[in-house]
XYZ file of C-alpha atoms in Angstrom:
385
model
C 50.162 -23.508 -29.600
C 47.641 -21.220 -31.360
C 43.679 -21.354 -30.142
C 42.840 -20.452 -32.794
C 40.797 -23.005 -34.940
C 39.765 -24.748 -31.428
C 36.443 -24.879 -30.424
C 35.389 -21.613 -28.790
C 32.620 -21.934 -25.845
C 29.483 -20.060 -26.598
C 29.341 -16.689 -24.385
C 26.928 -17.424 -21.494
C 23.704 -14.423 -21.983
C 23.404 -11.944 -19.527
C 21.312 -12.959 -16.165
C 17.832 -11.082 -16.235
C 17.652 -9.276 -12.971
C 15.604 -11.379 -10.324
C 12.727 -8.932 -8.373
C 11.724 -10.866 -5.132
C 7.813 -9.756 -5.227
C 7.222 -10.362 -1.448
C 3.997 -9.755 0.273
C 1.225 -10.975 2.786
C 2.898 -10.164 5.953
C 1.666 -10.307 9.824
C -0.816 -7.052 9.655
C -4.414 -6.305 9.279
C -3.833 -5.566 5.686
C -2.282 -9.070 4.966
C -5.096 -9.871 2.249
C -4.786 -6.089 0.189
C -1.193 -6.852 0.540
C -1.439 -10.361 -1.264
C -4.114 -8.546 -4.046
C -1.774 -6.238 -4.731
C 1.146 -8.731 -5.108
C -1.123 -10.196 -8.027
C -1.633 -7.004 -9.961
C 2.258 -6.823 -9.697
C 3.134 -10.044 -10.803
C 0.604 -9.898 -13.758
C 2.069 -6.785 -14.760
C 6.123 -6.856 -14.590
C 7.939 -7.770 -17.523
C 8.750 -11.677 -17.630
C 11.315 -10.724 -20.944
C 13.002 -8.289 -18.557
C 12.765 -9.795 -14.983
C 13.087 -12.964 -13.733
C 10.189 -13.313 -10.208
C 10.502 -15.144 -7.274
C 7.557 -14.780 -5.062
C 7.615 -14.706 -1.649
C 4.649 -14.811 0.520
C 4.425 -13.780 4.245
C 2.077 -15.301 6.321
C -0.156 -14.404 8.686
C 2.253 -15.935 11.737
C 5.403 -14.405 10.109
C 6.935 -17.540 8.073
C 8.169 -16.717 4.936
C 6.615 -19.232 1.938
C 7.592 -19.924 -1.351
C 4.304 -19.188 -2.913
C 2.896 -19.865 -6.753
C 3.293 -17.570 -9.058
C -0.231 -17.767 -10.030
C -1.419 -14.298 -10.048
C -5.121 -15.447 -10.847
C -5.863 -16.339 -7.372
C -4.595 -13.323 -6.077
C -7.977 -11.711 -6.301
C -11.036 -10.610 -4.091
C -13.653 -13.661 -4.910
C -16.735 -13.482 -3.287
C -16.607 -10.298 -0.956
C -13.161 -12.228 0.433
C -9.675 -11.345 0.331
C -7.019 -14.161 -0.074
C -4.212 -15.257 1.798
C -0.844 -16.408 1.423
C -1.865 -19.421 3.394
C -4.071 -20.646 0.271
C -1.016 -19.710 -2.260
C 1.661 -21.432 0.090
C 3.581 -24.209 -1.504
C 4.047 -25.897 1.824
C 2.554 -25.457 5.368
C 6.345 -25.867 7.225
C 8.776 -24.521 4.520
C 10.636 -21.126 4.653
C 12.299 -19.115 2.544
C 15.765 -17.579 3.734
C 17.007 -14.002 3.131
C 20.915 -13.785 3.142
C 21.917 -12.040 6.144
C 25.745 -11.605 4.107
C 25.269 -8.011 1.660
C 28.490 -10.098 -0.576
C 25.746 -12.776 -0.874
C 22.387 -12.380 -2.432
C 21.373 -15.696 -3.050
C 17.800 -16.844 -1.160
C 17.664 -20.523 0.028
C 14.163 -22.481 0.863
C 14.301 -24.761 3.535
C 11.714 -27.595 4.872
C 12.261 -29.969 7.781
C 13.615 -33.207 6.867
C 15.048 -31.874 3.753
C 18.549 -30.540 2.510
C 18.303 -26.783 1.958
C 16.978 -25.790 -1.704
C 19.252 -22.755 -3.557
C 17.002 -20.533 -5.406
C 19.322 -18.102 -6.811
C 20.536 -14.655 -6.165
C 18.077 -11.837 -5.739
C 18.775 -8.547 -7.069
C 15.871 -6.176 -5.804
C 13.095 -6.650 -3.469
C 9.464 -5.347 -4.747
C 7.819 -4.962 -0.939
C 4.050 -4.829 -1.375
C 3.442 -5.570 2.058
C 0.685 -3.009 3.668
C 0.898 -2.032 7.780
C 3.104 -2.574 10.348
C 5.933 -5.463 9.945
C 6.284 -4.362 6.209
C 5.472 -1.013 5.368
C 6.680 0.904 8.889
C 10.863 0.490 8.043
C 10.987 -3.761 9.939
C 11.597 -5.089 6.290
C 13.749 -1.997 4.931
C 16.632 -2.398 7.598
C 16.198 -6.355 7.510
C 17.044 -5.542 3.631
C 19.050 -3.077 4.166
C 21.493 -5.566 6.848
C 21.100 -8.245 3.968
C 22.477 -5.735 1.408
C 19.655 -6.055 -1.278
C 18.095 -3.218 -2.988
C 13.965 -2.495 -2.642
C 11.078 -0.557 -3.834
C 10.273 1.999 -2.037
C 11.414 4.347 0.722
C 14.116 3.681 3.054
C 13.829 2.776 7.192
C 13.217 6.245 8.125
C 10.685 7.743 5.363
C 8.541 4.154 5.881
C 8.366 4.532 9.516
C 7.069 8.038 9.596
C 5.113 7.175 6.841
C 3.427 4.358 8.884
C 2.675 6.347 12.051
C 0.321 9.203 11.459
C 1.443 11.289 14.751
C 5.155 11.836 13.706
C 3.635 12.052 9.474
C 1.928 15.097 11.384
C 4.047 16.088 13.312
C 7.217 15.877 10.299
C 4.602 17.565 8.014
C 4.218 20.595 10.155
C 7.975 21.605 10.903
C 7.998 21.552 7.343
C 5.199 24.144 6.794
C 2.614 21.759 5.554
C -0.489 22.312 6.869
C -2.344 19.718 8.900
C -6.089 18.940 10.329
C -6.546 18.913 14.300
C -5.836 15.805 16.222
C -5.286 14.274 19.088
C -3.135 11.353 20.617
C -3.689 8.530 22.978
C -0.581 6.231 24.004
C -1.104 2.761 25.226
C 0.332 3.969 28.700
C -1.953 6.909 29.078
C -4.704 4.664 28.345
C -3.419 1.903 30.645
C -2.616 4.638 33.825
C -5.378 6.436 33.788
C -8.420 5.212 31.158
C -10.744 8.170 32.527
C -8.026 11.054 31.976
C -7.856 9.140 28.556
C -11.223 9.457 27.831
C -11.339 12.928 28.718
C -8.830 14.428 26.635
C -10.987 13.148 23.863
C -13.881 14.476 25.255
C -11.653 17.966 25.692
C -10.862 17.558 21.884
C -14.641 16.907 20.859
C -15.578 20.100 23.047
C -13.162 22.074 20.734
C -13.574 21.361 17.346
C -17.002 19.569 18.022
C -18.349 16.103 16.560
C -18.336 14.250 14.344
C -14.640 12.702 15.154
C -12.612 10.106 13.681
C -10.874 7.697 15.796
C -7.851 5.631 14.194
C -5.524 3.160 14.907
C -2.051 5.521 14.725
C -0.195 2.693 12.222
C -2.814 0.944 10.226
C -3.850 1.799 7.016
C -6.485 0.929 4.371
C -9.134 2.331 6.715
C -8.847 -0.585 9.028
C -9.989 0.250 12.727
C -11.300 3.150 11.628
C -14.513 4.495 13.115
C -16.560 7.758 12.888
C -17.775 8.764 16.272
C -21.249 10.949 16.136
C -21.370 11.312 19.660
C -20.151 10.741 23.237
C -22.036 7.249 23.351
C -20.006 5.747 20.629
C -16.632 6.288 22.070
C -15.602 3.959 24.237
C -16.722 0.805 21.118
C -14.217 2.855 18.757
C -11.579 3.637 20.657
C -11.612 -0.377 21.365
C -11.703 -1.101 17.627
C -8.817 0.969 17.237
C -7.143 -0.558 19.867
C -7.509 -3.503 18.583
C -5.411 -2.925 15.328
C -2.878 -0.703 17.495
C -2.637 0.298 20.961
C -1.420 3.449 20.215
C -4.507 5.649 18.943
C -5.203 9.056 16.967
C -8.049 11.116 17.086
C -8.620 13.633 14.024
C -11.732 16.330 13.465
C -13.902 16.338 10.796
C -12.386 18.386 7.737
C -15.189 19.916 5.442
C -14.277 19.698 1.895
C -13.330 17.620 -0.927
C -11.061 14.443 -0.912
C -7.976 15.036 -3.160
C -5.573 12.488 -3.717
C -1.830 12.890 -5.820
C 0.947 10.699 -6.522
C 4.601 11.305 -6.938
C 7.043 9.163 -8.813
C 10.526 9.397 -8.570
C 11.865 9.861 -11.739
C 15.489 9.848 -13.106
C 15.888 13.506 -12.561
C 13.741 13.605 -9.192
C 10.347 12.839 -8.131
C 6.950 14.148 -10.013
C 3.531 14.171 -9.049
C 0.774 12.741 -11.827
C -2.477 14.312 -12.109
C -4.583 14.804 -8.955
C -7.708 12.417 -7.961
C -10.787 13.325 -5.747
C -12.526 10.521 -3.736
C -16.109 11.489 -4.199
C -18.781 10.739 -0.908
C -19.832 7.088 -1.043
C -23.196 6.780 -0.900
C -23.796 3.328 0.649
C -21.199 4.036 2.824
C -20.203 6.858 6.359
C -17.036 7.330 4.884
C -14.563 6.201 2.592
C -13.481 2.903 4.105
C -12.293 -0.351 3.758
C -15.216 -1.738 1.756
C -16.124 0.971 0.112
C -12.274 1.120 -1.092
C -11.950 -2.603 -1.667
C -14.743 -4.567 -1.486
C -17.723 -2.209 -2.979
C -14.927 -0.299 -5.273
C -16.433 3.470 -4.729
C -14.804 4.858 -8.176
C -12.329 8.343 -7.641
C -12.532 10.885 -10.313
C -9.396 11.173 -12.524
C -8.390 13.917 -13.134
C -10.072 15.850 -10.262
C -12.204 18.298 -11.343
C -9.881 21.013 -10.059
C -8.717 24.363 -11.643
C -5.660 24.247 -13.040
C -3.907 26.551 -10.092
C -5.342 23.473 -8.015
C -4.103 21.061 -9.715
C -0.757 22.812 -9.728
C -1.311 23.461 -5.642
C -1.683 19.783 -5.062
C 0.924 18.923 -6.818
C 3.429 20.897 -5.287
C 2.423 20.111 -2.115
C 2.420 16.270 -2.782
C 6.228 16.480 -3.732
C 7.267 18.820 -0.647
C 5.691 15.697 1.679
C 7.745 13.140 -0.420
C 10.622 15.095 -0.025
C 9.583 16.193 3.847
C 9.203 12.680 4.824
C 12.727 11.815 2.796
C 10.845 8.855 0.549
C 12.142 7.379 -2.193
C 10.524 5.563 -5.298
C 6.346 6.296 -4.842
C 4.041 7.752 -2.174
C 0.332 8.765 -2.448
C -0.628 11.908 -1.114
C -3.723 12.507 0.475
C -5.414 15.957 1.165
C -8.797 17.585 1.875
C -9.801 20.723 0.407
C -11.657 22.780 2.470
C -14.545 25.020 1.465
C -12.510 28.242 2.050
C -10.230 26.538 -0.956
C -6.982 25.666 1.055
C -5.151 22.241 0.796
C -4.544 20.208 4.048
C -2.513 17.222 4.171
C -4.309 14.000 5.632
C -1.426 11.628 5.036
C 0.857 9.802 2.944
C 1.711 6.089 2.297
C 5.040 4.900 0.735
C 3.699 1.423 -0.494
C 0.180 2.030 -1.487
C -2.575 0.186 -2.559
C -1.378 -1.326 -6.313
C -4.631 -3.126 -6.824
C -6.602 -2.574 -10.558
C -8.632 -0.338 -8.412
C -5.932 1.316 -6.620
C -6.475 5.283 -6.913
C -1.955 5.284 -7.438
C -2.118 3.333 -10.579
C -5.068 4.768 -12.112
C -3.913 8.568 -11.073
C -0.367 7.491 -13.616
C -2.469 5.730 -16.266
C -4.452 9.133 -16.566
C -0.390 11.123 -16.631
C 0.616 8.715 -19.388
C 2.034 6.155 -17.439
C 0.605 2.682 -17.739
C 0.478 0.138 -14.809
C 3.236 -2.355 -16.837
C 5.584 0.810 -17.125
C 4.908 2.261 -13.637
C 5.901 -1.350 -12.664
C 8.724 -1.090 -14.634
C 10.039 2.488 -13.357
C 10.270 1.633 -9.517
C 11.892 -1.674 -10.055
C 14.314 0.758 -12.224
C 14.563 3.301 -9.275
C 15.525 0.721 -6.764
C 18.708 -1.338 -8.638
C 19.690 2.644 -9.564
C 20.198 2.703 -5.747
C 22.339 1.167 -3.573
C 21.742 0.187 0.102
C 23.061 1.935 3.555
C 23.070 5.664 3.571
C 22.555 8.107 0.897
């Protein structure tokens, strides 16, 4: 019998890829995490992408959040949380454990199990430790789901500024002094602790900078004048990390670069410098967030700088083995030579973010920038490469 002049079922379109924008998460930097979750979601194509979001909270329970990206914003000096953009205070949201099934599933008690559809990619904005240090990469990476980002390895180096260092220099990159206390050094013998610092000080002199080892957006940070304010910052750091890093002053200028992977390999965009703030010791957490110090883009380097920085901002992306972004921070001295402070594979993706602004000045706008990671990560697969 011929088919022909039966009715012929209209061809089903193509499935826009779902991006799981998940964020929040169980670290100090919970609230940038969730700010930058709403410059994402306001910016990635809704004609391209389908978005789920996914909010972590502060305990660890994953929450189907609204997609409201308007109340994903610093009000009033205060950060939000995904506790305020939760759609319910017992509900989770369920990553497939399966990589031949991608499909997420929200559960609350008392209820049957809710399908919400397969995921394609995962868009990781989470900040810190259980997010940014390689936890949610390998839980992805067992679940078989492709994500933003760098991979297990580059994110955990990335998060813990002793083996960035310590990577950095058996690469040839040059590094500032530190020093580093471990939670059982501290715990055995507090005094010996103490004293190494105190040995450190006596070398490269005061003032110092004490940090929590894997924390980032300045948090815990303290700058120590003198021998009397020790002890109050190496508890401060402590408190964000047990594990602590001290660092000497660098004299110079504060140069920031970020790199991009592109189709053919990653690129840096044009440098930034971070200029003193003036209400503030340093460049920290509110004068980053809160107060919004402005950086200068494009640094007002030469262009054999520029060129410097930029070289030296891909050989730590490819040192470290990331993959998709990574902001690049450096000082540069007054005798005019580049040292590498750090780098972080999910930065800060606020409006105010130095990353974003440092592309929008290369000729890449926040909406494509957006667009080019998600890109990056469903090029890749999962597992090794």
């Amino acid at each position: 019998m011929s088919t022909e002049n039966l009715p012929q079922s209209p061809e089903q379109a193509p499935r826009k890829p779902r991006v799981a924008v998940v964020f929040g998460g169980r670290s100090s930097e919970h609230g940038i995490s969730v700010v930058t979750a709403g410059a994402v979601l306001r910016a990635i194509d809704r004609t391209k992408y389908d978005v789920l979001p996914i909010g972590i909270t502060r305990d660890g329970r994953w929450a189907l959040t609204a997609d409201e990206p308007e109340r994903m914003a610093i009000t009033d000096r205060r950060t939000p949380s995904v506790e305020e953009l939760a759609e319910s205070n017992e509900g989770g949201v369920i990553l497939p454990v399966d990589p031949a099934n991608r499909e997420v599933v929200y559960h609350e008690p008392g209820s049957v199990p809710k399908a919400l559809g397969e995921v394609d990619v995962v868009f990781p904005v989470l900040h810190g430790p259980y997010g940014e240090d390689g936890t949610l990469q390998g839980l992805l990476e067992l679940s078989g789901v492709p994500y933003v980002g760098a991979g297990v390895l580059a994110s955990a180096v990335g998060q813990d500024k002793e083996y960035m260092k310590r990577v950095f220099t058996s690469f040839g990159l040059k590094v500032g002094p530190y020093v580093v206390i471990r939670p059982r050094e501290w715990e055995r013998d507090e005094s010996a602790a103490r004293k190494k610092i105190i040995d450190f000080a006596g070398e490269h002199g005061w003032p110092l900078f004490v940090k929590p080892a894997r924390a980032g957006s300045s948090i815990g940070i303290t700058k120590v004048d003198d021998l009397a304010g020790l002890d109050e910052a190496v508890a401060e750091a402590q408190r964000h990390d047990p594990k602590i890093i001290v660092e000497a002053l660098l004299r110079g200028r504060e140069i920031e670069c970020g790199v991009l992977e592109f189709e053919d390999g990653p690129r840096a965009s044009v440098p930034a410098e971070i200029p003193p703030a003036q209400s503030h010791a340093y460049y920290d957490f509110e004068a980053k967030y809160i107060d919004s110090t402005p950086g200068i883009v494009p640094a007002p380097l030469t262009p054999e700088e520029t060129a410097e920085v930029q070289r030296l901002a891909v050989e730590a992306f490819e040192a470290t083995s990331c993959e998709g972004l990574v902001r690049a921070d450096f000082f540069l001295t007054e005798d005019g030579e580049f040292v590498i402070n750090e780098i972080n594979t999910m930065p800060g993706f606020t409006p105010i973010s130095m990353y974003p602004q440092m592309w929008q000045a290369s000729g890449i706008a926040y909406p494509e920038l957006v667009d080019r990671l998600v890109e990056a990560a469903l090029r890749r697969s999962t597992g090794l490469r």
